[in-house]
PDB file of C-alpha atoms and ligand atoms in Angstrom:
ATOM      1  CA  MET V   1      11.065  94.978 -56.038  1.00  0.00           C
ATOM      2  CA  ASP V   2      13.135  96.872 -53.506  1.00  0.00           C
ATOM      3  CA  THR V   3      11.428 100.217 -53.162  1.00  0.00           C
ATOM      4  CA  LYS V   4      14.511 101.702 -51.503  1.00  0.00           C
ATOM      5  CA  LEU V   5      16.130 101.803 -54.917  1.00  0.00           C
ATOM      6  CA  GLN V   6      13.566 104.361 -55.999  1.00  0.00           C
ATOM      7  CA  HIS V   7      14.777 106.899 -53.459  1.00  0.00           C
ATOM      8  CA  PRO V   8      17.890 109.007 -53.919  1.00  0.00           C
ATOM      9  CA  PRO V   9      20.789 107.873 -51.733  1.00  0.00           C
ATOM     10  CA  GLU V  10      21.125 109.540 -48.339  1.00  0.00           C
ATOM     11  CA  MET V  11      23.405 112.559 -48.531  1.00  0.00           C
ATOM     12  CA  THR V  12      26.781 112.185 -46.832  1.00  0.00           C
ATOM     13  CA  PRO V  13      29.858 114.446 -46.722  1.00  0.00           C
ATOM     14  CA  ASP V  14      31.680 112.147 -49.144  1.00  0.00           C
ATOM     15  CA  LEU V  15      28.747 112.000 -51.553  1.00  0.00           C
ATOM     16  CA  ALA V  16      28.457 115.803 -51.431  1.00  0.00           C
ATOM     17  CA  LEU V  17      32.147 116.129 -52.278  1.00  0.00           C
ATOM     18  CA  HIS V  18      31.706 113.579 -55.044  1.00  0.00           C
ATOM     19  CA  LEU V  19      28.827 115.600 -56.541  1.00  0.00           C
ATOM     20  CA  LEU V  20      30.999 118.723 -56.600  1.00  0.00           C
ATOM     21  CA  GLN V  21      33.921 116.825 -58.132  1.00  0.00           C
ATOM     22  CA  ASP V  22      31.673 115.320 -60.806  1.00  0.00           C
ATOM     23  CA  GLY V  23      30.199 118.729 -61.606  1.00  0.00           C
ATOM     24  CA  HIS V  24      33.650 120.280 -61.800  1.00  0.00           C
ATOM     25  CA  GLU V  25      34.731 117.550 -64.194  1.00  0.00           C
ATOM     26  CA  ARG V  26      31.750 118.389 -66.440  1.00  0.00           C
ATOM     27  CA  PHE V  27      32.723 122.089 -66.263  1.00  0.00           C
ATOM     28  CA  GLN V  28      36.313 121.303 -67.222  1.00  0.00           C
ATOM     29  CA  ASN V  29      35.288 119.038 -70.085  1.00  0.00           C
ATOM     30  CA  GLY V  30      32.829 121.590 -71.407  1.00  0.00           C
ATOM     31  CA  HIS V  31      29.991 119.082 -70.928  1.00  0.00           C
ATOM     32  CA  THR V  32      27.848 120.940 -68.423  1.00  0.00           C
ATOM     33  CA  ALA V  33      24.516 119.299 -67.616  1.00  0.00           C
ATOM     34  CA  ARG V  34      21.655 120.521 -69.774  1.00  0.00           C
ATOM     35  CA  ARG V  35      18.846 121.452 -67.456  1.00  0.00           C
ATOM     36  CA  SER V  36      15.924 123.815 -67.480  1.00  0.00           C
ATOM     37  CA  LEU V  37      16.411 126.482 -64.827  1.00  0.00           C
ATOM     38  CA  LEU V  38      12.686 127.208 -64.836  1.00  0.00           C
ATOM     39  CA  GLN V  39      12.005 123.539 -64.157  1.00  0.00           C
ATOM     40  CA  LYS V  40      14.486 123.680 -61.263  1.00  0.00           C
ATOM     41  CA  VAL V  41      12.609 126.714 -59.912  1.00  0.00           C
ATOM     42  CA  GLN V  42       9.464 124.608 -59.817  1.00  0.00           C
ATOM     43  CA  GLU V  43      11.192 121.565 -58.332  1.00  0.00           C
ATOM     44  CA  THR V  44      12.811 123.517 -55.508  1.00  0.00           C
ATOM     45  CA  LYS V  45      10.122 126.066 -54.644  1.00  0.00           C
ATOM     46  CA  ASP V  46       8.854 124.226 -51.555  1.00  0.00           C
ATOM     47  CA  GLU V  47      11.796 122.207 -50.339  1.00  0.00           C
ATOM     48  CA  PRO V  48      15.281 122.989 -51.603  1.00  0.00           C
ATOM     49  CA  ARG V  49      17.902 120.502 -50.429  1.00  0.00           C
ATOM     50  CA  PRO V  50      21.296 122.129 -50.876  1.00  0.00           C
ATOM     51  CA  PHE V  51      23.951 119.552 -50.073  1.00  0.00           C
ATOM     52  CA  ALA V  52      26.985 121.822 -49.620  1.00  0.00           C
ATOM     53  CA  ALA V  53      28.007 125.327 -48.583  1.00  0.00           C
ATOM     54  CA  ILE V  54      30.869 126.972 -50.434  1.00  0.00           C
ATOM     55  CA  LEU V  55      32.693 129.944 -48.942  1.00  0.00           C
ATOM     56  CA  SER V  56      34.644 131.572 -51.743  1.00  0.00           C
ATOM     57  CA  CYS V  57      35.841 134.943 -52.985  1.00  0.00           C
ATOM     58  CA  MET V  58      33.571 137.430 -54.720  1.00  0.00           C
ATOM     59  CA  ASP V  59      36.026 137.524 -57.653  1.00  0.00           C
ATOM     60  CA  SER V  60      34.016 137.605 -60.887  1.00  0.00           C
ATOM     61  CA  ARG V  61      35.777 134.459 -62.124  1.00  0.00           C
ATOM     62  CA  VAL V  62      34.964 132.335 -59.084  1.00  0.00           C
ATOM     63  CA  ALA V  63      31.254 131.588 -59.453  1.00  0.00           C
ATOM     64  CA  ALA V  64      30.697 128.339 -57.561  1.00  0.00           C
ATOM     65  CA  GLU V  65      27.527 127.231 -59.376  1.00  0.00           C
ATOM     66  CA  LEU V  66      29.336 127.509 -62.717  1.00  0.00           C
ATOM     67  CA  ILE V  67      32.642 125.982 -61.637  1.00  0.00           C
ATOM     68  CA  PHE V  68      30.897 122.996 -60.031  1.00  0.00           C
ATOM     69  CA  ASP V  69      28.106 122.811 -62.629  1.00  0.00           C
ATOM     70  CA  GLN V  70      25.350 123.043 -60.028  1.00  0.00           C
ATOM     71  CA  SER V  71      21.874 124.479 -60.421  1.00  0.00           C
ATOM     72  CA  ILE V  72      19.178 126.282 -58.499  1.00  0.00           C
ATOM     73  CA  GLY V  73      18.703 124.765 -55.044  1.00  0.00           C
ATOM     74  CA  ASP V  74      21.916 122.710 -55.054  1.00  0.00           C
ATOM     75  CA  ILE V  75      24.406 124.690 -52.962  1.00  0.00           C
ATOM     76  CA  PHE V  76      24.766 127.592 -50.555  1.00  0.00           C
ATOM     77  CA  ASN V  77      27.111 130.043 -52.230  1.00  0.00           C
ATOM     78  CA  ILE V  78      28.724 132.445 -49.729  1.00  0.00           C
ATOM     79  CA  ARG V  79      31.024 134.936 -51.401  1.00  0.00           C
ATOM     80  CA  ILE V  80      33.123 137.650 -49.843  1.00  0.00           C
ATOM     81  CA  ALA V  81      36.425 139.253 -50.871  1.00  0.00           C
ATOM     82  CA  GLY V  82      39.279 137.006 -49.758  1.00  0.00           C
ATOM     83  CA  ASN V  83      36.867 134.324 -48.446  1.00  0.00           C
ATOM     84  CA  VAL V  84      37.407 135.668 -44.947  1.00  0.00           C
ATOM     85  CA  VAL V  85      35.417 134.512 -41.936  1.00  0.00           C
ATOM     86  CA  SER V  86      33.354 136.789 -39.724  1.00  0.00           C
ATOM     87  CA  GLN V  87      30.557 136.260 -37.240  1.00  0.00           C
ATOM     88  CA  HIS V  88      27.936 136.685 -39.964  1.00  0.00           C
ATOM     89  CA  ILE V  89      29.728 134.241 -42.254  1.00  0.00           C
ATOM     90  CA  LEU V  90      29.846 131.736 -39.376  1.00  0.00           C
ATOM     91  CA  GLY V  91      26.148 132.288 -38.769  1.00  0.00           C
ATOM     92  CA  SER V  92      25.410 131.652 -42.445  1.00  0.00           C
ATOM     93  CA  LEU V  93      27.457 128.441 -42.393  1.00  0.00           C
ATOM     94  CA  GLU V  94      25.706 127.289 -39.219  1.00  0.00           C
ATOM     95  CA  TYR V  95      22.363 127.871 -40.915  1.00  0.00           C
ATOM     96  CA  ALA V  96      23.489 125.865 -43.950  1.00  0.00           C
ATOM     97  CA  ILE V  97      24.686 122.958 -41.823  1.00  0.00           C
ATOM     98  CA  ALA V  98      22.547 122.845 -38.707  1.00  0.00           C
ATOM     99  CA  THR V  99      19.232 124.062 -40.105  1.00  0.00           C
ATOM    100  CA  ALA V 100      19.230 123.281 -43.804  1.00  0.00           C
ATOM    101  CA  GLY V 101      21.101 119.983 -43.594  1.00  0.00           C
ATOM    102  CA  ALA V 102      24.055 120.579 -45.926  1.00  0.00           C
ATOM    103  CA  LYS V 103      26.784 117.978 -45.348  1.00  0.00           C
ATOM    104  CA  LEU V 104      29.865 119.717 -46.661  1.00  0.00           C
ATOM    105  CA  ILE V 105      31.604 123.073 -46.253  1.00  0.00           C
ATOM    106  CA  VAL V 106      34.188 123.986 -48.879  1.00  0.00           C
ATOM    107  CA  VAL V 107      36.417 127.006 -48.288  1.00  0.00           C
ATOM    108  CA  MET V 108      37.764 127.889 -51.717  1.00  0.00           C
ATOM    109  CA  GLY V 109      40.469 130.459 -52.333  1.00  0.00           C
ATOM    110  CA  HIS V 110      41.830 131.210 -55.779  1.00  0.00           C
ATOM    111  CA  THR V 111      44.960 132.265 -57.615  1.00  0.00           C
ATOM    112  CA  SER V 112      45.532 135.932 -58.501  1.00  0.00           C
ATOM    113  CA  CYS V 113      43.165 137.025 -55.732  1.00  0.00           C
ATOM    114  CA  GLY V 114      42.787 140.805 -55.643  1.00  0.00           C
ATOM    115  CA  ALA V 115      42.037 140.772 -51.914  1.00  0.00           C
ATOM    116  CA  VAL V 116      45.241 138.850 -51.178  1.00  0.00           C
ATOM    117  CA  LYS V 117      47.224 141.153 -53.481  1.00  0.00           C
ATOM    118  CA  GLY V 118      45.726 144.147 -51.701  1.00  0.00           C
ATOM    119  CA  ALA V 119      46.678 142.688 -48.330  1.00  0.00           C
ATOM    120  CA  CYS V 120      50.242 142.025 -49.527  1.00  0.00           C
ATOM    121  CA  ASN V 121      50.465 145.625 -50.790  1.00  0.00           C
ATOM    122  CA  HIS V 122      48.960 147.045 -47.579  1.00  0.00           C
ATOM    123  CA  VAL V 123      46.157 148.775 -49.465  1.00  0.00           C
ATOM    124  CA  MET V 124      44.242 151.181 -47.245  1.00  0.00           C
ATOM    125  CA  ILE V 125      40.695 152.070 -48.294  1.00  0.00           C
ATOM    126  CA  GLU V 126      37.970 153.029 -45.860  1.00  0.00           C
ATOM    127  CA  ASN V 127      36.079 149.796 -45.025  1.00  0.00           C
ATOM    128  CA  LEU V 128      38.229 147.541 -47.204  1.00  0.00           C
ATOM    129  CA  SER V 129      41.197 147.930 -44.854  1.00  0.00           C
ATOM    130  CA  GLY V 130      39.425 146.041 -42.085  1.00  0.00           C
ATOM    131  CA  LEU V 131      38.670 143.144 -44.392  1.00  0.00           C
ATOM    132  CA  LEU V 132      42.241 143.026 -45.703  1.00  0.00           C
ATOM    133  CA  ARG V 133      43.498 142.955 -42.117  1.00  0.00           C
ATOM    134  CA  GLU V 134      41.992 139.470 -41.882  1.00  0.00           C
ATOM    135  CA  VAL V 135      43.971 138.324 -44.923  1.00  0.00           C
ATOM    136  CA  LYS V 136      47.152 140.035 -43.696  1.00  0.00           C
ATOM    137  CA  ILE V 137      47.270 137.758 -40.652  1.00  0.00           C
ATOM    138  CA  SER V 138      48.358 134.892 -42.932  1.00  0.00           C
ATOM    139  CA  ILE V 139      51.249 136.789 -44.544  1.00  0.00           C
ATOM    140  CA  PRO V 140      53.868 136.094 -41.808  1.00  0.00           C
ATOM    141  CA  GLN V 141      53.057 132.370 -42.124  1.00  0.00           C
ATOM    142  CA  GLU V 142      54.543 132.427 -45.633  1.00  0.00           C
ATOM    143  CA  LEU V 143      58.226 131.631 -45.145  1.00  0.00           C
ATOM    144  CA  THR V 144      59.517 130.619 -48.577  1.00  0.00           C
ATOM    145  CA  GLU V 145      59.411 133.815 -50.633  1.00  0.00           C
ATOM    146  CA  ASN V 146      62.227 136.129 -49.579  1.00  0.00           C
ATOM    147  CA  ASP V 147      62.932 138.449 -52.497  1.00  0.00           C
ATOM    148  CA  ASP V 148      59.603 140.010 -53.358  1.00  0.00           C
ATOM    149  CA  ARG V 149      56.914 139.880 -50.707  1.00  0.00           C
ATOM    150  CA  THR V 150      54.489 142.209 -52.465  1.00  0.00           C
ATOM    151  CA  GLY V 151      51.304 141.763 -54.463  1.00  0.00           C
ATOM    152  CA  GLU V 152      53.425 141.878 -57.640  1.00  0.00           C
ATOM    153  CA  ASN V 153      54.927 138.462 -56.867  1.00  0.00           C
ATOM    154  CA  GLU V 154      52.290 136.032 -58.145  1.00  0.00           C
ATOM    155  CA  SER V 155      53.884 133.037 -56.453  1.00  0.00           C
ATOM    156  CA  PHE V 156      53.906 134.829 -53.095  1.00  0.00           C
ATOM    157  CA  VAL V 157      50.297 135.969 -53.514  1.00  0.00           C
ATOM    158  CA  ASN V 158      49.117 132.448 -54.333  1.00  0.00           C
ATOM    159  CA  LYS V 159      50.967 130.926 -51.367  1.00  0.00           C
ATOM    160  CA  VAL V 160      49.406 133.482 -49.021  1.00  0.00           C
ATOM    161  CA  ALA V 161      46.012 132.665 -50.574  1.00  0.00           C
ATOM    162  CA  VAL V 162      46.441 128.989 -49.614  1.00  0.00           C
ATOM    163  CA  LEU V 163      47.408 129.935 -46.048  1.00  0.00           C
ATOM    164  CA  ASN V 164      44.399 132.245 -45.927  1.00  0.00           C
ATOM    165  CA  VAL V 165      42.107 129.340 -46.891  1.00  0.00           C
ATOM    166  CA  TYR V 166      43.526 127.175 -44.111  1.00  0.00           C
ATOM    167  CA  ARG V 167      43.076 130.034 -41.665  1.00  0.00           C
ATOM    168  CA  SER V 168      39.414 130.367 -42.628  1.00  0.00           C
ATOM    169  CA  VAL V 169      38.921 126.612 -42.137  1.00  0.00           C
ATOM    170  CA  GLN V 170      40.601 126.816 -38.737  1.00  0.00           C
ATOM    171  CA  GLN V 171      38.453 129.783 -37.713  1.00  0.00           C
ATOM    172  CA  ILE V 172      35.267 127.980 -38.718  1.00  0.00           C
ATOM    173  CA  LEU V 173      36.194 124.964 -36.592  1.00  0.00           C
ATOM    174  CA  GLU V 174      37.445 127.019 -33.642  1.00  0.00           C
ATOM    175  CA  GLN V 175      34.743 129.661 -33.538  1.00  0.00           C
ATOM    176  CA  SER V 176      31.664 127.522 -34.194  1.00  0.00           C
ATOM    177  CA  SER V 177      31.192 124.664 -31.762  1.00  0.00           C
ATOM    178  CA  THR V 178      28.067 123.729 -33.732  1.00  0.00           C
ATOM    179  CA  ILE V 179      30.127 123.065 -36.856  1.00  0.00           C
ATOM    180  CA  ARG V 180      33.087 121.601 -34.964  1.00  0.00           C
ATOM    181  CA  GLN V 181      30.960 119.012 -33.186  1.00  0.00           C
ATOM    182  CA  LEU V 182      29.305 117.897 -36.435  1.00  0.00           C
ATOM    183  CA  ALA V 183      32.717 117.697 -38.100  1.00  0.00           C
ATOM    184  CA  ASP V 184      34.203 115.741 -35.179  1.00  0.00           C
ATOM    185  CA  SER V 185      31.363 113.222 -35.320  1.00  0.00           C
ATOM    186  CA  GLY V 186      31.805 112.790 -39.084  1.00  0.00           C
ATOM    187  CA  GLU V 187      28.342 114.095 -39.922  1.00  0.00           C
ATOM    188  CA  ILE V 188      29.835 116.870 -42.019  1.00  0.00           C
ATOM    189  CA  LYS V 189      33.205 117.703 -43.547  1.00  0.00           C
ATOM    190  CA  VAL V 190      35.037 121.007 -43.902  1.00  0.00           C
ATOM    191  CA  VAL V 191      37.337 120.918 -46.914  1.00  0.00           C
ATOM    192  CA  PRO V 192      39.889 123.492 -48.088  1.00  0.00           C
ATOM    193  CA  ALA V 193      40.275 124.087 -51.827  1.00  0.00           C
ATOM    194  CA  MET V 194      41.951 126.390 -54.336  1.00  0.00           C
ATOM    195  CA  TYR V 195      40.722 127.433 -57.762  1.00  0.00           C
ATOM    196  CA  ASP V 196      43.255 128.228 -60.478  1.00  0.00           C
ATOM    197  CA  VAL V 197      41.735 131.052 -62.524  1.00  0.00           C
ATOM    198  CA  SER V 198      44.045 130.472 -65.489  1.00  0.00           C
ATOM    199  CA  LEU V 199      43.350 126.727 -65.758  1.00  0.00           C
ATOM    200  CA  GLY V 200      39.740 126.715 -64.556  1.00  0.00           C
ATOM    201  CA  GLN V 201      40.744 123.989 -62.128  1.00  0.00           C
ATOM    202  CA  VAL V 202      39.832 123.287 -58.509  1.00  0.00           C
ATOM    203  CA  THR V 203      42.196 121.407 -56.212  1.00  0.00           C
ATOM    204  CA  PHE V 204      40.684 119.981 -53.027  1.00  0.00           C
ATOM    205  CA  TYR V 205      43.094 119.570 -50.146  1.00  0.00           C
ATOM    206  CA  PRO V 206      42.907 116.551 -47.859  1.00  0.00           C
TER     207      PRO V 206
HETATM  208 ZN1   ZN F 301      39.709 136.897 -54.655  1.00  0.00          ZN
END
């Protein structure tokens, strides 16, 4: 008997993406995996092996473990308004990839994002303004909406949200040589995605 068959397959970026896609399909079908969380606590207490890191918005509807039907110990879940990148976010991603061995980074924006709306409406609030400044950088890249370029135009907001995701991906690759080198060699992948809050549906971009 081939004993190799008894071991789980080696994690790869494509397998990690596949696991997220499978979990999302279960979420969408309403057939989430039945598992004991307390059992998962026991299984992961010494050696968790999270296979992916997901940078997404803190929006209450965008909970990565739920959307991708993952459990304790499965993923790094980094959430911040507008899924913007900063030095500490980069450091967290580098930990996930270079130290903990995750094979996939997903940057996931979402429709009807309050942070993007706030950026489009030039909201100014104490510390929030600095965060929204990061999102605002993507606004001039949006060239198709001419009539209403405010947070009231849902189509405009969602297009800016997509551009903001791509900007975060670009920043990760430009500002972390650790991540860029692993991505260049194919050891990891960095994948942009959007979550539609009205459909409960994730779209991964190539
Ligand atoms: Zn949001």
